[in-house]
Short mmCIF file of C-alpha atoms and ligand atoms in Angstrom, two decimals:
data_model
loop_
_atom_site.label_atom_id
_atom_site.label_comp_id
_atom_site.label_asym_id
_atom_site.label_seq_id
_atom_site.Cartn_x
_atom_site.Cartn_y
_atom_site.Cartn_z
CA MET M 1 -1.97 29.79 -16.02
CA SER M 2 -5.31 28.85 -17.50
CA THR M 3 -5.16 25.36 -16.05
CA ALA M 4 -4.58 26.43 -12.45
CA ARG M 5 -7.49 25.80 -10.13
CA PRO M 6 -9.05 28.43 -7.90
CA LEU M 7 -8.86 27.34 -4.25
CA GLN M 8 -11.96 25.75 -2.78
CA PRO M 9 -13.13 27.64 0.30
CA ASP M 10 -12.39 25.95 3.60
CA VAL M 11 -16.03 26.02 4.67
CA PRO M 12 -18.38 27.33 1.99
CA ALA M 13 -20.56 30.19 3.20
CA ALA M 14 -24.22 29.30 3.89
CA SER M 15 -23.70 25.64 3.03
CA PRO M 16 -23.38 22.54 5.16
CA ALA M 17 -19.91 21.79 6.54
CA PRO M 18 -17.90 19.54 4.22
CA PRO M 19 -17.53 15.90 5.24
CA SER M 20 -14.63 15.35 7.58
CA PRO M 21 -11.83 13.28 6.10
CA GLY M 22 -11.79 9.93 7.85
CA PRO M 23 -11.40 6.22 7.32
CA ALA M 24 -14.67 5.99 5.38
CA ALA M 25 -13.45 8.52 2.83
CA SER M 26 -9.80 7.66 2.81
CA GLY M 27 -7.16 7.33 0.12
CA VAL M 28 -6.86 9.08 -3.22
CA GLN M 29 -9.52 8.35 -5.80
CA VAL M 30 -8.82 9.27 -9.43
CA GLU M 31 -11.80 8.60 -11.68
CA ARG M 32 -11.74 8.82 -15.48
CA VAL M 33 -9.40 11.82 -15.44
CA SER M 34 -8.48 13.31 -18.81
CA LYS M 35 -6.31 16.34 -19.41
CA SER M 36 -4.96 18.25 -22.43
CA TYR M 37 -2.76 21.31 -22.48
CA ARG M 38 -3.45 21.89 -26.16
CA ARG M 39 -6.57 20.98 -28.10
CA GLY M 40 -6.30 17.52 -29.58
CA GLN M 41 -3.20 16.54 -27.57
CA ARG M 42 -4.32 14.42 -24.66
CA VAL M 43 -1.76 14.10 -21.88
CA LEU M 44 -4.03 12.02 -19.60
CA SER M 45 -6.75 9.74 -21.00
CA ASP M 46 -9.44 8.30 -18.74
CA VAL M 47 -7.08 7.59 -15.84
CA ASP M 48 -8.59 5.48 -13.06
CA LEU M 49 -6.59 4.90 -9.87
CA HIS M 50 -7.44 4.20 -6.28
CA ILE M 51 -4.55 4.75 -3.92
CA ARG M 52 -5.40 3.19 -0.58
CA ALA M 53 -4.96 5.02 2.70
CA GLY M 54 -1.65 4.10 4.31
CA GLU M 55 -0.01 2.54 1.28
CA THR M 56 3.19 3.64 -0.45
CA PHE M 57 2.34 3.99 -4.11
CA GLY M 58 4.79 4.46 -6.97
CA ILE M 59 4.20 6.04 -10.36
CA ILE M 60 6.65 5.14 -13.13
CA GLY M 61 6.75 5.57 -16.88
CA PRO M 62 8.78 7.05 -19.73
CA ASN M 63 9.43 10.79 -20.13
CA GLY M 64 6.35 12.67 -21.19
CA ALA M 65 3.96 9.89 -20.11
CA GLY M 66 1.90 12.33 -18.01
CA LYS M 67 3.11 11.45 -14.51
CA THR M 68 3.77 15.05 -13.38
CA THR M 69 0.46 16.14 -14.88
CA LEU M 70 -1.33 13.45 -12.87
CA PHE M 71 0.54 14.63 -9.76
CA GLY M 72 -0.68 18.17 -10.47
CA CYS M 73 -4.28 16.93 -10.70
CA MET M 74 -3.99 14.88 -7.49
CA LEU M 75 -2.54 17.90 -5.67
CA GLY M 76 -5.29 20.20 -6.90
CA LEU M 77 -2.80 22.35 -8.79
CA LEU M 78 -4.18 21.45 -12.23
CA TRP M 79 -7.74 21.19 -13.35
CA PRO M 80 -8.69 17.97 -15.23
CA ASP M 81 -10.79 18.48 -18.39
CA ALA M 82 -12.92 15.50 -17.39
CA GLY M 83 -13.23 13.11 -14.48
CA SER M 84 -12.64 13.72 -10.81
CA VAL M 85 -10.02 13.46 -8.06
CA ARG M 86 -10.89 12.98 -4.38
CA VAL M 87 -8.42 12.98 -1.52
CA ALA M 88 -9.89 11.66 1.72
CA GLY M 89 -13.26 12.09 0.03
CA LEU M 90 -12.78 15.79 -0.72
CA PRO M 91 -11.64 17.77 -3.77
CA PRO M 92 -7.83 17.99 -3.74
CA ASP M 93 -7.77 21.81 -3.62
CA HIS M 94 -10.01 21.93 -0.56
CA LEU M 95 -8.20 23.71 2.29
CA GLN M 96 -8.98 20.81 4.58
CA VAL M 97 -7.09 18.53 2.19
CA ARG M 98 -4.25 21.04 1.85
CA ARG M 99 -3.78 20.80 5.61
CA LEU M 100 -3.42 17.04 5.27
CA THR M 101 -1.01 17.16 2.34
CA GLY M 102 2.78 17.44 2.12
CA TYR M 103 4.49 17.94 -1.23
CA LEU M 104 8.10 17.67 -2.34
CA PRO M 105 8.21 19.13 -5.87
CA GLU M 106 10.82 18.08 -8.42
CA ARG M 107 12.01 21.65 -8.91
CA LEU M 108 12.79 23.18 -5.54
CA THR M 109 12.66 26.94 -5.07
CA PHE M 110 13.14 28.39 -1.61
CA ASP M 111 12.89 31.96 -0.39
CA ALA M 112 16.31 33.47 -0.98
CA GLY M 113 18.41 34.47 2.00
CA LEU M 114 16.81 32.24 4.62
CA THR M 115 18.71 29.64 6.59
CA ALA M 116 17.38 26.08 6.78
CA ARG M 117 16.15 26.70 10.33
CA GLN M 118 14.43 29.99 9.39
CA LEU M 119 12.80 28.45 6.34
CA LEU M 120 11.36 25.56 8.29
CA ALA M 121 10.20 27.85 11.08
CA PHE M 122 8.38 29.93 8.45
CA HIS M 123 6.64 26.84 7.03
CA HIS M 124 5.90 25.64 10.55
CA ALA M 125 4.02 28.91 11.13
CA LEU M 126 2.25 28.63 7.74
CA ALA M 127 1.12 25.13 8.70
CA GLU M 128 -0.33 26.63 11.90
CA ARG M 129 1.68 24.37 14.15
CA PRO M 130 1.88 25.54 17.80
CA SER M 131 4.45 28.33 18.05
CA ARG M 132 5.80 27.30 21.46
CA GLU M 133 6.80 23.93 20.00
CA ARG M 134 8.41 25.52 16.91
CA PRO M 135 12.10 25.41 17.90
CA GLN M 136 11.98 21.76 18.98
CA GLU M 137 9.81 20.58 16.06
CA VAL M 138 12.01 22.38 13.52
CA GLU M 139 15.16 20.80 14.97
CA ALA M 140 13.50 17.37 15.12
CA LEU M 141 12.58 17.63 11.43
CA LEU M 142 16.07 18.75 10.38
CA THR M 143 17.45 15.78 12.28
CA GLN M 144 14.84 13.42 10.84
CA VAL M 145 15.82 14.20 7.23
CA GLY M 146 19.52 13.83 8.08
CA LEU M 147 20.59 17.42 7.48
CA ASP M 148 23.91 18.00 9.25
CA LYS M 149 23.56 20.28 12.29
CA ALA M 150 26.51 22.34 11.03
CA VAL M 151 24.38 23.72 8.14
CA TRP M 152 21.12 24.44 9.96
CA ASP M 153 21.99 28.14 10.22
CA ARG M 154 23.58 28.44 6.79
CA ASP M 155 22.01 30.40 3.93
CA THR M 156 20.18 27.84 1.75
CA ARG M 157 21.61 29.51 -1.39
CA LYS M 158 24.87 27.77 -0.46
CA PHE M 159 23.22 24.35 -0.24
CA SER M 160 24.03 21.50 -2.61
CA ARG M 161 21.20 19.83 -4.55
CA GLY M 162 21.15 16.91 -2.10
CA MET M 163 20.99 19.25 0.91
CA LEU M 164 18.12 21.18 -0.70
CA GLN M 165 16.35 17.90 -1.33
CA ARG M 166 16.57 16.96 2.35
CA LEU M 167 15.32 20.42 3.33
CA GLY M 168 12.46 20.07 0.81
CA LEU M 169 11.48 16.82 2.44
CA ALA M 170 11.51 18.44 5.88
CA GLN M 171 9.28 21.21 4.53
CA ALA M 172 6.88 18.60 3.09
CA LEU M 173 6.68 16.94 6.52
CA VAL M 174 6.30 20.10 8.59
CA GLY M 175 2.48 20.00 8.79
CA GLN M 176 2.48 16.31 9.84
CA PRO M 177 0.69 15.30 6.60
CA ARG M 178 -1.57 12.29 6.13
CA PHE M 179 -0.80 12.37 2.38
CA LEU M 180 2.76 12.84 1.22
CA PHE M 181 3.49 13.48 -2.48
CA LEU M 182 7.15 13.07 -3.46
CA ASP M 183 8.31 14.01 -6.95
CA GLU M 184 11.72 12.43 -7.67
CA PRO M 185 12.72 12.30 -3.96
CA THR M 186 16.16 10.73 -4.55
CA LEU M 187 17.28 13.34 -7.09
CA GLY M 188 20.77 14.58 -6.17
CA ILE M 189 20.91 12.60 -2.93
CA ASP M 190 24.08 10.61 -2.15
CA PRO M 191 23.88 6.84 -1.43
CA GLU M 192 23.92 7.42 2.33
CA GLY M 193 21.03 9.86 1.89
CA VAL M 194 19.11 7.32 -0.17
CA LEU M 195 19.42 4.74 2.63
CA HIS M 196 18.36 7.40 5.12
CA LEU M 197 15.34 8.31 2.97
CA ARG M 198 14.31 4.66 2.72
CA ALA M 199 14.37 4.27 6.51
CA LEU M 200 12.46 7.54 6.87
CA LEU M 201 9.78 6.36 4.42
CA ARG M 202 9.35 3.15 6.42
CA ASP M 203 8.89 5.20 9.56
CA ILE M 204 6.39 7.51 7.84
CA LYS M 205 4.46 4.51 6.54
CA SER M 206 4.34 2.96 10.02
CA ARG M 207 2.48 6.09 11.13
CA GLY M 208 -0.28 5.42 8.56
CA VAL M 209 0.72 8.15 6.09
CA THR M 210 -0.25 7.60 2.44
CA VAL M 211 2.87 8.19 0.32
CA ILE M 212 2.74 8.74 -3.44
CA ILE M 213 6.08 8.76 -5.24
CA ASN M 214 6.77 9.80 -8.82
CA SER M 215 10.24 8.59 -9.72
CA HIS M 216 12.56 7.15 -12.34
CA ASP M 217 14.57 5.46 -9.58
CA LEU M 218 13.15 1.99 -10.10
CA ALA M 219 15.43 0.24 -7.61
CA GLN M 220 14.26 2.51 -4.78
CA LEU M 221 10.61 2.27 -5.74
CA GLU M 222 10.86 -1.50 -5.77
CA LYS M 223 12.17 -1.42 -2.21
CA VAL M 224 9.63 0.96 -0.67
CA CYS M 225 6.37 0.67 -2.63
CA ASP M 226 3.38 -1.54 -1.92
CA ARG M 227 2.02 -0.97 -5.42
CA VAL M 228 3.28 0.67 -8.59
CA ALA M 229 1.37 2.07 -11.58
CA PHE M 230 3.11 2.07 -14.92
CA PHE M 231 2.12 4.97 -17.15
CA ARG M 232 2.49 5.20 -20.88
CA ALA M 233 0.99 7.85 -23.17
CA GLY M 234 -1.32 9.17 -20.47
CA ARG M 235 -2.80 5.83 -19.49
CA VAL M 236 -2.23 3.34 -16.70
CA GLU M 237 -0.78 0.46 -18.69
CA ALA M 238 -0.20 -1.81 -15.69
CA LEU M 239 -0.80 -1.80 -11.96
CA GLU M 240 1.39 -4.09 -9.89
CA ASP M 241 0.94 -5.19 -6.31
CA LEU M 242 4.54 -5.87 -5.33
CA GLY M 243 3.50 -7.80 -2.24
CA SER M 244 1.10 -10.17 -3.98
CA PRO M 245 2.36 -13.74 -4.58
CA SER M 246 0.43 -13.81 -7.87
CA SER M 247 2.28 -10.76 -9.19
CA THR M 248 4.74 -11.45 -11.97
CA LEU M 249 6.88 -8.85 -10.19
CA THR M 250 6.45 -10.52 -6.82
CA ARG M 251 8.88 -9.45 -4.11
CA HIS M 252 9.88 -13.11 -3.85
CA ALA M 253 11.16 -13.76 -7.32
CA LEU M 254 14.14 -16.08 -6.95
CA VAL M 255 16.86 -16.66 -9.55
CA VAL M 256 18.63 -20.04 -9.25
CA ARG M 257 21.92 -20.78 -11.04
CA TRP M 258 23.72 -24.11 -11.19
CA ALA M 259 27.17 -25.51 -11.93
CA GLY M 260 27.73 -27.79 -14.91
CA PRO M 261 24.99 -29.31 -17.10
CA GLN M 262 21.36 -29.06 -16.02
CA PRO M 263 20.28 -32.67 -15.34
CA LEU M 264 16.50 -32.20 -14.91
CA THR M 265 13.98 -32.66 -17.70
CA PRO M 266 11.27 -29.98 -18.05
CA GLU M 267 8.75 -32.49 -16.63
CA GLN M 268 10.92 -33.23 -13.55
CA LEU M 269 11.41 -29.51 -13.02
CA ALA M 270 7.67 -28.86 -13.28
CA THR M 271 6.93 -31.63 -10.73
CA VAL M 272 9.51 -30.43 -8.19
CA THR M 273 8.31 -26.83 -8.52
CA ARG M 274 4.66 -27.76 -8.16
CA GLU M 275 5.27 -29.98 -5.14
CA VAL M 276 6.70 -27.11 -3.08
CA GLY M 277 4.06 -24.60 -4.20
CA ALA M 278 6.43 -22.46 -6.30
CA THR M 279 5.95 -21.21 -9.88
CA LEU M 280 8.54 -21.40 -12.63
CA LEU M 281 8.43 -17.97 -14.31
CA ASP M 282 11.31 -18.10 -16.71
CA THR M 283 13.99 -20.47 -18.05
CA ALA M 284 17.35 -19.20 -19.33
CA GLU M 285 20.51 -21.01 -20.44
CA ASP M 286 22.18 -20.87 -17.03
CA SER M 287 19.38 -19.90 -14.66
CA LEU M 288 15.78 -20.45 -13.65
CA ARG M 289 13.50 -17.79 -12.29
CA PHE M 290 10.83 -18.78 -9.78
CA SER M 291 8.08 -17.08 -7.87
CA VAL M 292 7.93 -18.22 -4.23
CA GLU M 293 5.60 -17.12 -1.47
CA ASP M 294 8.20 -16.14 1.11
CA ASP M 295 11.65 -17.01 2.47
CA TRP M 296 10.35 -20.33 3.74
CA GLY M 297 9.03 -21.13 0.24
CA ALA M 298 12.45 -20.26 -1.22
CA SER M 299 14.15 -22.57 1.24
CA ARG M 300 11.77 -25.46 0.44
CA LEU M 301 12.29 -24.97 -3.29
CA LEU M 302 16.09 -24.98 -2.97
CA GLY M 303 15.98 -28.13 -0.85
CA ALA M 304 13.75 -29.88 -3.40
CA LEU M 305 15.94 -28.81 -6.36
CA LEU M 306 19.08 -30.10 -4.63
CA GLN M 307 17.35 -33.36 -3.73
CA ALA M 308 16.23 -33.80 -7.34
CA GLY M 309 19.87 -33.52 -8.42
CA LEU M 310 20.23 -29.90 -9.57
CA PRO M 311 23.77 -28.76 -8.59
CA VAL M 312 22.65 -25.35 -7.27
CA ALA M 313 25.54 -22.86 -7.26
CA SER M 314 23.67 -19.72 -6.23
CA ALA M 315 20.20 -18.42 -5.46
CA SER M 316 19.31 -14.76 -5.16
CA ARG M 317 16.32 -12.52 -4.92
CA GLU M 318 15.80 -10.77 -8.19
CA GLU M 319 16.51 -7.05 -8.43
CA GLY M 320 15.45 -4.69 -11.19
CA ARG M 321 12.02 -6.22 -11.70
CA LEU M 322 10.31 -2.91 -12.49
CA GLU M 323 12.61 -2.51 -15.48
CA ARG M 324 10.48 -5.11 -17.22
CA PHE M 325 7.79 -2.51 -17.75
CA PHE M 326 10.11 -0.49 -19.93
CA GLN M 327 10.80 -3.40 -22.27
CA ARG M 328 8.69 -3.60 -25.41
CA PRO M 329 5.70 -5.93 -24.79
CA GLY M 330 7.13 -8.61 -27.12
CA ASP M 331 10.42 -8.65 -25.16
CA ARG M 332 8.79 -9.21 -21.79
CA THR M 333 9.02 -12.48 -20.00
CA PRO M 334 5.95 -13.55 -18.03
N1 ATP E 401 2.40 23.32 -18.83
C1 ATP E 401 2.42 22.59 -19.95
N2 ATP E 401 2.03 23.11 -21.13
C2 ATP E 401 2.02 22.39 -22.27
N3 ATP E 401 2.40 21.10 -22.33
C3 ATP E 401 2.81 20.52 -21.19
C4 ATP E 401 2.84 21.23 -19.95
N4 ATP E 401 3.29 20.39 -18.98
C5 ATP E 401 3.52 19.20 -19.60
N5 ATP E 401 3.24 19.29 -20.91
C6 ATP E 401 3.34 18.19 -21.89
O1 ATP E 401 2.55 17.12 -21.42
C7 ATP E 401 3.19 15.87 -21.67
C8 ATP E 401 3.33 15.10 -20.36
O2 ATP E 401 4.21 15.82 -19.50
P1 ATP E 401 4.49 15.38 -17.99
O3 ATP E 401 5.49 16.35 -17.45
O4 ATP E 401 3.21 15.23 -17.27
O5 ATP E 401 5.15 13.95 -18.22
P2 ATP E 401 6.08 13.11 -17.23
O6 ATP E 401 5.63 11.70 -17.38
O7 ATP E 401 6.06 13.68 -15.86
O8 ATP E 401 7.52 13.30 -17.87
P3 ATP E 401 8.98 13.25 -17.18
O9 ATP E 401 9.21 11.82 -16.78
O10 ATP E 401 9.89 13.68 -18.29
O11 ATP E 401 8.98 14.20 -16.01
C9 ATP E 401 4.52 16.20 -22.34
O12 ATP E 401 4.35 16.06 -23.73
C10 ATP E 401 4.76 17.64 -21.97
O13 ATP E 401 5.49 18.30 -22.98
#
């Protein structure tokens, strides 16, 4: 393929050793990246992104927005027409970076005829992990991704899509990566598997791994990501820090419903909200949507609303916040 990149040598001959990846050169830096497959049809336009070391970063957007193409550029599998990508301060196709990178592709193809255990052992060898630790590490990985022991020695051609997905994840983790790229990781996985994956991602994050997820599964992304970039027509249209209290998609958006008529005037509501340090984001016929700093802030707000005379019937954390990005700009609430 004309767009495929030649591999960078591990250590270029007769040149100084490349800088070692480390905290000073951490994260994934995408600078003014543009990419076309055909002349005049830009798939990526001047994309700027800095994914911080250790964060879990989500990429969302409509079909054809350029998400997979960006993934290809960040993995060093595609060559941008302009701009640059650095992973831990190095080009993404540098062998040193490849050693630090795990990748779960959307379309999984495994060597035919191998069992799950054989396949992982093969990748364990490719990743140059110590051979004497191979049997234990392979079994630990198969356990970690929740693949039933009964199928470890079964031909992977007989695997369901969800089983293949778990095996693909184990293969992505085999080299103990510092950067983990997951393309549609929940595809074909049953609800139990999704819960398992979420716990696994938390564990991976606690070990300082940078995780980049391309997915249409907004509910899952909302639960696991620190930040999310919304792509449209090859550009980053919005970048949201899900943990920031100032985010309109804050993790602590609270929807309050009441019973009977709403007795508070807009001025009274504004005063109560301000006094407890909350923000009123949205008013609907039967509900109010607030941004609060944390659980304690939610509790203070509910107490104040009750005291002011609002007959609160229910209060819940808002789900489905990322869906707002897919609404037309005019339809969006603040
Ligand atoms: N190898 C290719 N050759 C030519 N055009 C391509 C190639 N790969 C992708 N495209 C085109 O580039 C555009 C962006 O595709 P890309 O797969 O990056 O989008 P995406 O956001 O990942 O979409 P989806 O959510 O459907 O996976 C699309 O118009 C697609 O048809």
